[in-house]
Amino acid sequence: MDTYSSEQLMRRLSRHPDWCCVNNTLQALYSFATYADALAFLNQVAHIAEAQNHHPDMLFTYNQVKVTISSHDVSGITERDFRFIQAVEGIQKID
């Protein structure tokens, strides 16, 4: 699977305003009203990861979930990562 060039990456990211590129990964920070809402979101992301066999790093704090994804096998960002973030964006977020 081919990695994205910097130009391709910026163009693709322009359609995903909650996400940014940090150290050759895609990252988003989601905030919630309660601990339970944040945990429910994290579990939904975990189900997506299992279904796609593409597993992010997730940092869970009281009411926030930071999601970080990249394609480790090619040391970069690929279409697979964008399919993952699109699925995450499809989760009904509770505020």
CSV table of C-alpha atoms in Angstrom, one decimal:
chain,number,residue,atom,x,y,z
A,1,MET,CA,0.0,0.0,0.0
A,2,ASP,CA,1.4,3.4,-1.0
A,3,THR,CA,1.9,6.2,1.5
A,4,TYR,CA,0.6,9.7,0.8
A,5,SER,CA,2.9,12.5,-0.2
A,6,SER,CA,2.7,15.7,1.9
A,7,GLU,CA,0.6,17.4,-0.7
A,8,GLN,CA,-1.8,14.5,-1.0
A,9,LEU,CA,-2.1,14.3,2.8
A,10,MET,CA,-2.9,18.0,3.2
A,11,ARG,CA,-5.6,17.8,0.5
A,12,ARG,CA,-7.2,14.7,2.1
A,13,LEU,CA,-7.0,16.2,5.6
A,14,SER,CA,-8.8,19.3,4.5
A,15,ARG,CA,-12.0,17.1,4.4
A,16,HIS,CA,-11.5,16.0,8.0
A,17,PRO,CA,-11.2,19.1,10.2
A,18,ASP,CA,-11.1,17.2,13.5
A,19,TRP,CA,-7.9,15.4,12.4
A,20,CYS,CA,-4.3,16.6,12.0
A,21,CYS,CA,-1.0,15.1,11.0
A,22,VAL,CA,1.5,14.7,13.9
A,23,ASN,CA,4.8,12.8,13.5
A,24,ASN,CA,3.6,10.9,10.4
A,25,THR,CA,0.3,9.8,12.1
A,26,LEU,CA,-3.3,11.1,12.0
A,27,GLN,CA,-4.6,12.3,15.3
A,28,ALA,CA,-7.9,13.6,16.7
A,29,LEU,CA,-9.0,14.6,20.2
A,30,TYR,CA,-12.7,14.1,21.0
A,31,SER,CA,-14.2,15.7,24.1
A,32,PHE,CA,-17.4,14.6,25.9
A,33,ALA,CA,-19.7,15.8,28.6
A,34,THR,CA,-19.1,12.7,30.8
A,35,TYR,CA,-16.7,9.9,31.5
A,36,ALA,CA,-19.3,7.4,30.4
A,37,ASP,CA,-19.8,9.2,27.1
A,38,ALA,CA,-16.1,9.2,26.4
A,39,LEU,CA,-15.8,5.5,27.3
A,40,ALA,CA,-18.7,4.6,25.1
A,41,PHE,CA,-17.0,6.4,22.2
A,42,LEU,CA,-13.7,4.6,22.8
A,43,ASN,CA,-15.5,1.2,22.7
A,44,GLN,CA,-17.2,2.1,19.4
A,45,VAL,CA,-13.8,3.0,18.0
A,46,ALA,CA,-12.4,-0.3,19.2
A,47,HIS,CA,-15.2,-2.1,17.3
A,48,ILE,CA,-14.2,-0.3,14.2
A,49,ALA,CA,-10.6,-1.2,14.7
A,50,GLU,CA,-11.4,-4.8,15.1
A,51,ALA,CA,-13.7,-4.9,12.1
A,52,GLN,CA,-11.0,-3.2,9.9
A,53,ASN,CA,-8.1,-5.0,11.5
A,54,HIS,CA,-6.4,-1.7,11.8
A,55,HIS,CA,-5.8,-0.7,15.4
A,56,PRO,CA,-5.1,2.9,16.6
A,57,ASP,CA,-3.4,4.1,19.8
A,58,MET,CA,-6.0,5.6,22.1
A,59,LEU,CA,-5.5,7.7,25.1
A,60,PHE,CA,-8.5,7.9,27.4
A,61,THR,CA,-8.9,10.5,30.1
A,62,TYR,CA,-11.9,11.5,32.2
A,63,ASN,CA,-13.9,13.0,29.3
A,64,GLN,CA,-11.6,12.9,26.3
A,65,VAL,CA,-10.3,10.3,23.8
A,66,LYS,CA,-7.3,11.0,21.7
A,67,VAL,CA,-7.1,8.7,18.7
A,68,THR,CA,-3.8,8.2,16.8
A,69,ILE,CA,-3.6,6.1,13.6
A,70,SER,CA,-1.0,5.2,11.0
A,71,SER,CA,0.0,2.3,8.8
A,72,HIS,CA,2.9,0.9,10.8
A,73,ASP,CA,3.8,-1.7,8.2
A,74,VAL,CA,4.7,1.1,5.7
A,75,SER,CA,5.7,3.7,8.2
A,76,GLY,CA,3.3,6.3,6.9
A,77,ILE,CA,-0.3,7.3,6.2
A,78,THR,CA,-2.3,5.4,3.6
A,79,GLU,CA,-5.8,5.1,2.3
A,80,ARG,CA,-6.4,2.5,5.0
A,81,ASP,CA,-5.9,5.2,7.6
A,82,PHE,CA,-8.4,7.5,5.9
A,83,ARG,CA,-11.0,4.7,5.7
A,84,PHE,CA,-10.5,4.3,9.5
A,85,ILE,CA,-11.0,7.9,10.3
A,86,GLN,CA,-14.1,8.1,8.1
A,87,ALA,CA,-15.6,5.3,10.0
A,88,VAL,CA,-14.7,7.0,13.3
A,89,GLU,CA,-16.3,10.2,12.1
A,90,GLY,CA,-19.5,8.2,11.4
A,91,ILE,CA,-19.9,7.5,15.1
A,92,GLN,CA,-22.8,9.4,16.6
A,93,LYS,CA,-21.0,11.6,19.1
A,94,ILE,CA,-22.8,12.4,22.4
A,95,ASP,CA,-22.0,15.8,23.8
